[in-house]
Amino acid sequence: VLHWAQRNAEHIVPLYCFDPRHYLGTHCYNFPKTGPFRLRFLLESVKDLRETLQKKGRNLLVRKGKPEDVVGDLIKQLGSVSAVAFHEEATKEEQDVEKALKQVCSQFKVKVHTCWGSTLYHREDLPFNPIARLPDVYTQFRKAVETRSRVRPTITMPECLKPLPLGLEAGSIPSPEDLGQTDCLSDPRTAFPCSGGETQALARLKYYFWDTNLVASYKESRNGLIGMDYSTKFAPWLALGCISPRYIYEQIKKYENERTANQSTYWVIFELLWRDYFRFVAVKYGNRIFYLKGLQQKSVPWKKDSKLFDAWKEGRTGVPFVDANMRELALTGFMSNRGRQNVASFLTKDLGLDWRMGAEWFEYLLVDFDVCSNYGNWLYSAGIGNDPRENRKFNMIKQGLDYDNSGDYVRLWVLELRGIKEGDVHTPWTLSSAALAHAEVSLDGTYPSPIVTAPEWSRHVRNKPVSSPLDPLSLRSKGAALEFTAWVSLLILLQDWCFSSVQGHVGKLPLGL
């Protein structure tokens, strides 16, 4: 947009509008549309953009109001506007604003110029024409664009920009309070302690690629849960347009040429393609990405149980891996990709709740909320989107043990369970009363029992309470008493053998052996 304006105008007015509609309620459940973490990140990004333009001798106009109203007022104020330019969006609310802008411009006989942006592959370069031919399976899409499309090169920002017309006030960047919110507190445990804006986005890329070579091990680390470095963390900047997916792609190719090319470097592109795919799915299906029945028009008896939903969103389901992730989201606005898949599966498949409750809660809190990726992923998790596999369901206990085997992540966020050691923290309801007392945990006191249990969890429980197969108080015969004594002796022998052979690992053996 800026490059086009630079070539076609004598004066350029860069403009950002804080649209009050972004701070109302979500469509179905009336959660706030923009939460405190994303608002802070947005304010930082707008401030950084203004500073970048000021370094080039120009400025960013900031206004609070509906874009169609603000633009109409500016056209009347300036009197000689030749064109209004903006990026096209893919979903209804944004497209409604575009239509309103076009109507205003038509009234004043001002031309409108739009550009397609924010995806790695340009819409016009897709091998699917019309967009209705877009495959409903990601793998088919990926293979087609990788073999039959090209990524367009990035456009360099001009060193000297055309000036603003005289007489325009830059306007102040609002505070959270100006937009009806309070500023959020920073949590030192966050996996995303970053600020908004292009400056920080480029610094993050430089760090992740060139300073540390972390990108070369991305595929192995991307399912991590703690800290900044297990994944790229590009998503919040991508969502606001602070960094271009095409720039990331170019830097990947440069890194592969100069350092190394492997599955990890490719996997960053693989994930960028998922982002593209969900945007093009939104273009293909329109409002169906928001419908209860989803893309597949599948009728599912979703529940709308507010008590179950409150337990989920507040991180008190009694399932520690779910609770840890939901508390991280509530306190930081961020959650790992692995966490998102699990809490979405839990809400839709274990609790059977309306998937839109989860999607709108994420819309409220996520610092990296992107409408197409968010709703596309929730449809996928709910089994009514682009997942080719029927009835995909995550096993919460297996996932917790696979990706948080030592329990460190759960103990980081679920503080009431920090006394439970190792992976046992994933299943506190299976521990003995003595083990719980030792950890200072009281089920349904300090921490809830699970609001639901799935039968498949039992296959992955590490430590179940062990009861003796024979109760010595109920033995009635000498033979039974002798049999019990022999059984206990065998256990003692087994304990001694385990201790002398396994040594330091004996603490991980079941308590009954």
Coordinates of N, CA and C in Angstrom, one line a residue, residues 88-190:
E88 N -6.7 -5.6 1.6 CA -8.0 -6.3 1.6 C -7.9 -7.4 2.7
E89 N -9.1 -7.6 3.4 CA -9.2 -8.6 4.4 C -10.1 -9.8 3.9
A90 N -10.2 -10.8 4.8 CA -10.8 -12.0 4.3 C -12.1 -12.4 5.0
T91 N -12.4 -11.6 6.1 CA -13.6 -12.0 6.9 C -14.6 -10.9 7.0
K92 N -15.8 -11.2 7.4 CA -17.0 -10.3 7.2 C -16.9 -8.9 7.9
E93 N -16.5 -8.9 9.1 CA -16.5 -7.6 9.8 C -15.5 -6.7 9.2
E94 N -14.4 -7.2 8.8 CA -13.4 -6.3 8.2 C -13.8 -5.9 6.8
Q95 N -14.5 -6.9 6.1 CA -15.0 -6.5 4.7 C -16.1 -5.6 4.8
D96 N -16.9 -5.6 5.9 CA -18.0 -4.6 6.0 C -17.4 -3.2 6.2
V97 N -16.2 -3.1 6.9 CA -15.6 -1.8 7.0 C -15.0 -1.3 5.6
E98 N -14.5 -2.3 4.8 CA -14.0 -2.0 3.5 C -15.2 -1.4 2.6
K99 N -16.3 -2.1 2.7 CA -17.5 -1.6 1.9 C -17.9 -0.2 2.3
A100 N -17.9 0.0 3.6 CA -18.3 1.4 4.1 C -17.3 2.4 3.6
L101 N -16.0 2.1 3.6 CA -15.0 3.0 3.1 C -15.2 3.3 1.6
K102 N -15.5 2.3 0.9 CA -15.7 2.5 -0.6 C -16.9 3.3 -0.8
Q103 N -18.0 3.2 0.0 CA -19.2 4.0 -0.1 C -18.8 5.5 0.2
V104 N -18.0 5.7 1.2 CA -17.6 7.1 1.6 C -16.8 7.7 0.4
C105 N -15.9 6.9 -0.1 CA -15.0 7.4 -1.2 C -15.8 7.7 -2.4
S106 N -16.8 6.9 -2.7 CA -17.7 7.1 -3.8 C -18.5 8.4 -3.7
Q107 N -18.9 8.7 -2.5 CA -19.7 9.9 -2.3 C -18.8 11.1 -2.6
F108 N -17.5 11.0 -2.3 CA -16.6 12.2 -2.5 C -15.8 12.0 -3.9
K109 N -16.2 11.0 -4.7 CA -15.5 10.8 -5.9 C -14.0 10.6 -5.8
V110 N -13.7 9.8 -4.7 CA -12.3 9.5 -4.5 C -12.1 8.0 -4.9
K111 N -11.0 7.8 -5.6 CA -10.7 6.4 -6.0 C -10.3 5.6 -4.8
V112 N -10.5 4.3 -4.9 CA -10.1 3.3 -3.9 C -9.1 2.4 -4.6
H113 N -7.9 2.2 -3.9 CA -6.9 1.2 -4.3 C -6.7 0.2 -3.2
T114 N -6.9 -1.1 -3.5 CA -6.7 -2.2 -2.5 C -5.6 -3.1 -3.0
C115 N -4.9 -3.7 -2.0 CA -3.8 -4.6 -2.2 C -4.1 -5.9 -1.4
W116 N -3.7 -7.0 -1.9 CA -3.8 -8.3 -1.1 C -2.5 -8.4 -0.3
G117 N -2.6 -8.6 1.0 CA -1.3 -8.7 1.8 C -1.5 -9.8 2.8
S118 N -0.5 -9.9 3.7 CA -0.5 -10.8 4.9 C -0.3 -12.2 4.7
T119 N -0.3 -12.7 3.4 CA 0.0 -14.2 3.2 C 1.4 -14.4 2.5
L120 N 1.9 -15.6 2.6 CA 3.2 -15.9 2.0 C 3.0 -15.9 0.5
Y121 N 2.0 -16.7 0.0 CA 1.6 -16.7 -1.4 C 0.5 -15.7 -1.7
H122 N 0.7 -15.0 -2.7 CA -0.3 -14.0 -3.1 C -1.5 -14.8 -3.7
R123 N -2.7 -14.2 -3.4 CA -4.0 -14.8 -3.8 C -4.0 -15.1 -5.3
E124 N -3.4 -14.2 -6.1 CA -3.5 -14.3 -7.5 C -2.5 -15.4 -8.1
D125 N -1.6 -15.8 -7.2 CA -0.6 -16.8 -7.6 C -0.9 -18.2 -7.3
L126 N -2.1 -18.4 -6.6 CA -2.5 -19.7 -6.2 C -2.9 -20.6 -7.5
P127 N -2.6 -21.9 -7.4 CA -2.9 -22.7 -8.6 C -4.4 -23.2 -8.5
F128 N -5.2 -22.4 -7.8 CA -6.7 -22.7 -7.7 C -7.5 -21.5 -8.1
N129 N -8.0 -21.6 -9.3 CA -8.8 -20.5 -9.8 C -10.1 -21.0 -10.4
P130 N -11.2 -20.7 -9.8 CA -11.5 -19.8 -8.7 C -11.1 -20.4 -7.4
I131 N -11.2 -19.5 -6.3 CA -10.8 -20.0 -5.0 C -11.7 -21.1 -4.5
A132 N -12.8 -21.3 -5.1 CA -13.7 -22.5 -4.7 C -13.0 -23.8 -5.0
R133 N -12.0 -23.8 -5.8 CA -11.3 -25.1 -6.0 C -10.2 -25.3 -5.0
L134 N -10.0 -24.4 -4.0 CA -9.1 -24.7 -2.9 C -9.3 -26.0 -2.3
P135 N -8.3 -26.9 -2.1 CA -8.6 -28.2 -1.5 C -9.0 -28.0 -0.1
D136 N -9.8 -29.0 0.4 CA -10.3 -29.0 1.8 C -9.3 -29.7 2.7
V137 N -8.2 -30.2 2.2 CA -7.2 -30.8 3.0 C -5.9 -30.1 2.8
Y138 N -5.3 -29.7 4.0 CA -4.1 -28.9 3.9 C -2.9 -29.5 3.1
T139 N -2.7 -30.8 3.2 CA -1.6 -31.4 2.5 C -1.7 -31.2 1.0
Q140 N -2.9 -31.3 0.5 CA -3.1 -31.1 -0.9 C -2.8 -29.7 -1.3
F141 N -3.2 -28.7 -0.5 CA -2.9 -27.3 -0.7 C -1.4 -27.1 -0.7
R142 N -0.8 -27.6 0.3 CA 0.7 -27.4 0.5 C 1.5 -27.9 -0.7
K143 N 1.2 -29.1 -1.1 CA 1.9 -29.7 -2.2 C 1.7 -28.9 -3.5
A144 N 0.5 -28.5 -3.7 CA 0.2 -27.7 -5.0 C 0.9 -26.4 -5.0
V145 N 0.9 -25.6 -3.9 CA 1.6 -24.3 -4.0 C 3.1 -24.5 -4.0
E146 N 3.6 -25.5 -3.3 CA 5.0 -25.7 -3.3 C 5.6 -26.0 -4.7
T147 N 4.8 -26.7 -5.5 CA 5.2 -27.1 -6.8 C 4.8 -26.2 -8.0
R148 N 3.7 -25.5 -7.7 CA 3.1 -24.7 -8.9 C 3.0 -23.2 -8.6
S149 N 3.4 -22.7 -7.5 CA 3.4 -21.3 -7.2 C 4.7 -20.7 -6.8
R150 N 4.8 -19.5 -6.7 CA 6.1 -18.8 -6.3 C 5.8 -17.8 -5.2
V151 N 6.8 -17.5 -4.3 CA 6.6 -16.5 -3.3 C 7.2 -15.2 -3.9
R152 N 6.4 -14.2 -3.9 CA 6.8 -12.9 -4.5 C 7.9 -12.3 -3.6
P153 N 8.8 -11.5 -4.2 CA 9.9 -10.9 -3.4 C 9.3 -9.8 -2.6
T154 N 9.9 -9.5 -1.4 CA 9.5 -8.3 -0.6 C 9.8 -7.0 -1.3
I155 N 9.1 -6.0 -0.9 CA 9.3 -4.6 -1.4 C 10.0 -3.8 -0.4
T156 N 11.1 -3.2 -0.8 CA 11.9 -2.4 0.1 C 11.1 -1.0 0.4
M157 N 11.1 -0.7 1.6 CA 10.5 0.6 2.0 C 11.4 1.8 1.5
P158 N 10.8 2.8 0.9 CA 11.6 3.9 0.4 C 12.3 4.6 1.5
E159 N 13.5 5.1 1.2 CA 14.2 5.8 2.2 C 13.6 7.2 2.5
C160 N 13.0 7.8 1.5 CA 12.4 9.1 1.6 C 11.0 9.1 1.2
L161 N 10.1 9.3 2.1 CA 8.7 9.2 1.8 C 8.1 10.6 1.4
K162 N 7.0 10.5 0.6 CA 6.3 11.7 0.3 C 5.8 12.4 1.5
P163 N 5.7 13.7 1.5 CA 5.3 14.4 2.8 C 3.8 14.4 3.0
L164 N 3.5 14.6 4.3 CA 2.1 14.8 4.6 C 1.6 16.2 4.2
P165 N 0.4 16.4 3.9 CA -0.1 17.7 3.6 C -0.1 18.6 4.9
L166 N 0.0 19.9 4.7 CA 0.0 20.8 5.9 C -1.3 20.8 6.6
G167 N -1.2 21.1 7.9 CA -2.4 21.4 8.7 C -3.1 20.2 9.3
L168 N -2.4 19.1 9.3 CA -3.0 17.9 9.9 C -2.4 17.6 11.3
E169 N -3.2 17.4 12.3 CA -2.7 17.1 13.6 C -2.4 15.6 13.6
A170 N -1.3 15.2 14.2 CA -0.9 13.8 14.2 C -1.9 13.0 15.1
G171 N -2.3 13.5 16.2 CA -3.2 12.8 17.1 C -2.4 12.0 18.1
S172 N -2.9 11.8 19.3 CA -2.3 11.1 20.3 C -2.7 9.6 20.3
I173 N -1.7 8.7 20.6 CA -2.0 7.3 20.8 C -2.8 7.1 22.1
P174 N -4.0 6.5 22.0 CA -4.8 6.4 23.3 C -4.1 5.4 24.3
S175 N -4.6 5.6 25.5 CA -4.2 4.7 26.6 C -5.2 3.5 26.6
P176 N -4.9 2.4 27.4 CA -5.9 1.4 27.5 C -7.1 1.9 28.2
E177 N -7.0 2.9 29.1 CA -8.2 3.5 29.7 C -9.0 4.2 28.8
D178 N -8.4 4.9 27.8 CA -9.2 5.6 26.7 C -10.1 4.7 25.9
L179 N -9.7 3.4 25.9 CA -10.4 2.4 25.1 C -11.2 1.5 26.1
G180 N -11.4 1.9 27.3 CA -12.3 1.2 28.2 C -11.6 0.0 28.9
Q181 N -10.3 0.0 28.9 CA -9.6 -1.2 29.6 C -8.6 -0.6 30.6
T182 N -8.1 -1.6 31.4 CA -7.0 -1.3 32.3 C -5.8 -1.9 31.7
D183 N -4.6 -1.4 32.0 CA -3.4 -2.0 31.5 C -3.2 -3.3 32.3
C184 N -2.6 -4.3 31.6 CA -2.4 -5.6 32.1 C -1.0 -5.7 32.9
L185 N -1.0 -6.5 33.8 CA 0.3 -6.8 34.6 C 1.1 -7.8 33.8
S186 N 2.5 -7.6 33.9 CA 3.4 -8.6 33.3 C 3.7 -9.7 34.3
D187 N 3.7 -10.9 33.8 CA 4.0 -12.1 34.6 C 5.4 -12.6 34.2
P188 N 6.3 -12.7 35.2 CA 7.6 -13.1 34.8 C 7.7 -14.5 34.3
R189 N 6.7 -15.3 34.4 CA 6.7 -16.7 33.9 C 6.4 -16.8 32.4
T190 N 6.0 -15.7 31.8 CA 5.5 -15.7 30.4 C 6.5 -16.2 29.4

